[in-house]
Amino acid sequence: MRIAAPMLAFGLLAAPPALAQAPDAALLAGSCQGCHGATGEGGHGIPSIKQQQTRAEFVAAMRAFRANERPSTVMGRITRGYTDAEIAALAVHFGKPE
Amino acid sequence: MTLARRSLLAAAPALAAATLAAPRAARAQAGAGRVVILGGGFGGASAARFARDRFPQLDITLIERSRTFTTCPYGNLVLAGRRDMASITFGYERLAARGVRVVHQAAVAVDAGAKRVRLADGAQVPYDKLIVSPGIDLRWGAIEGYDEAASARMPHGWVPSLQPISVLAAQLRAMRDGGVFVMAIPDNPFRCPPGPYERISMVAEYLKRHKPRSKIIALDAKNGFSKQPLFQDAWAELYPGMVEWRGASNDGRVVRVRPAEMEVETEFGDRVKGDVINVIPPQMAASIAREAGLAAASGWCPIRPTTFESAQVPDVYVLGDATVAAPMPKSGFAASSHAKHAVACIAASLAGRPTPPAVFFNTCYSHVGDDYGISIVGVFRGTPERIVEVEGSGGISPRNEALGARARDFRKLEALYADGWYDAITNEMFG
């Protein structure tokens, strides 16, 4: 994944140094599943995130939430807590198979 | 994990991936083990489901005395008349069908030396790793006069297994129009930090509709609370003149109750009478955890922030409200987040693999009125010393004044998403 310089800087700042270890996608996905459902299927107006987007689209969407460029209720507040590497891992987990 | 290993992983993520992709049979053999879970609430049920789905090599036993679980979340909606008890009560049949051994017995003791749990019927259940997700006990007597007998007259409605919310709901239904609903709210830490204030809101919604001349007096042992500006905005907008909240510096701390007189007394001697009195007393980790030596002098259980293993007893992992996990709140979502991480750490430990990075998550929605929801979000990381909230992330939803024309839609969406959260997380545990 190519990451624009400003976002990379943001990601690095947001990541404590102890986080050098590779993200555990299935574990991270547990946070998403609390609202989006066990498979990401959504419901009650909460959108499905189960293979709805390509990995690149997923990453772009999360980055737009993070930058407040895409309106949201909670997703902006949530995405600002995750690093680029974690979002990339989640994109592989939830995105369309490639 | 050794430092050398850590830097090796840091330098070569591809190597880490290759390690994880080792043949399944080899892993299963190396990582097999007996995991016993005490308590089938948000922590325990989430742990059982996650372990069963993700780690087939683990043998999972869930020990829970009750055949059903009534959630604390959405109990306040029963007060409002929006939900009934059946809609917030779940069974363990699906978890059992998925391959979790569900044992409906009370656990009476943990023998950490012999690594086994003793059940009420005398059976001994051996474990390699134990998960304790016990929930809370109420500190009877911490407020003078507030014991179990008093709670029949002045319900707490805070621990569904001790007293269903329907007891408080019945008193609210029977209250006269023009009556006073009094609440006593504890100091931190306690289960569900926004819960008392959602309760104020849901009681107000009911009163506004059915008994509009009534009042709510909330006496609080602290000076501020979760999502405070959002709650207070909503009370002013939706229930003007109905809610009086008094913090500690305004003599809000209740120190004594007199159930026979239906009266509570504050720190500086103010006596407040109510037609219905809801006392939420101070709390501590449930007895099984305290008796197992998992709790500190505070009554809560310290954990290692990178794994949720007990800081006091090896091979025992503690989850949820019983833990010392601040700045994470004592919430169902937080317990579910602890659960998944602890299970992954247990699987890693049994397989001799490094502990996964500790990332935790919480969202707490509150209903405050019709089509009116608010939220608080947090993303957290476990370091060896403590849990830290990721700077710049999380926080509460914006206030209406900041949202302007979007405010109504925003509140409506948060109410809708709250219902989505409830369905998703309960389905994940019990579906």
Short mmCIF file of C-alpha atoms in Angstrom, two decimals, chain B residues 4 15 60 82 106 119 123 155 158 187 193 198 233 290 294 328-329 363 375 397 403-404 430:
data_model
loop_
_atom_site.label_atom_id
_atom_site.label_comp_id
_atom_site.label_asym_id
_atom_site.label_seq_id
_atom_site.Cartn_x
_atom_site.Cartn_y
_atom_site.Cartn_z
CA ALA B 4 15.51 -10.09 20.53
CA LEU B 15 8.60 -13.73 9.02
CA ILE B 60 -13.61 -24.67 26.11
CA ARG B 82 -39.65 0.39 25.25
CA ALA B 106 -22.08 -22.29 40.55
CA LEU B 119 -18.35 -26.52 41.58
CA ALA B 123 -17.19 -31.64 40.84
CA PRO B 155 -34.25 -1.29 44.30
CA TRP B 158 -27.84 -2.79 38.83
CA ASP B 187 -18.47 7.47 43.13
CA PRO B 193 -20.34 4.92 34.00
CA GLU B 198 -29.23 6.95 30.78
CA ASP B 233 -28.21 19.23 27.01
CA ARG B 290 -12.06 -12.01 45.66
CA LEU B 294 -7.54 -12.09 42.39
CA MET B 328 -11.30 1.65 30.02
CA PRO B 329 -14.79 1.89 31.47
CA THR B 363 -18.19 2.19 22.49
CA SER B 375 -22.06 7.89 22.48
CA SER B 397 -20.27 12.75 20.29
CA LEU B 403 -23.70 20.06 14.92
CA GLY B 404 -26.15 22.82 14.00
CA PHE B 430 -25.56 -15.85 22.16
#
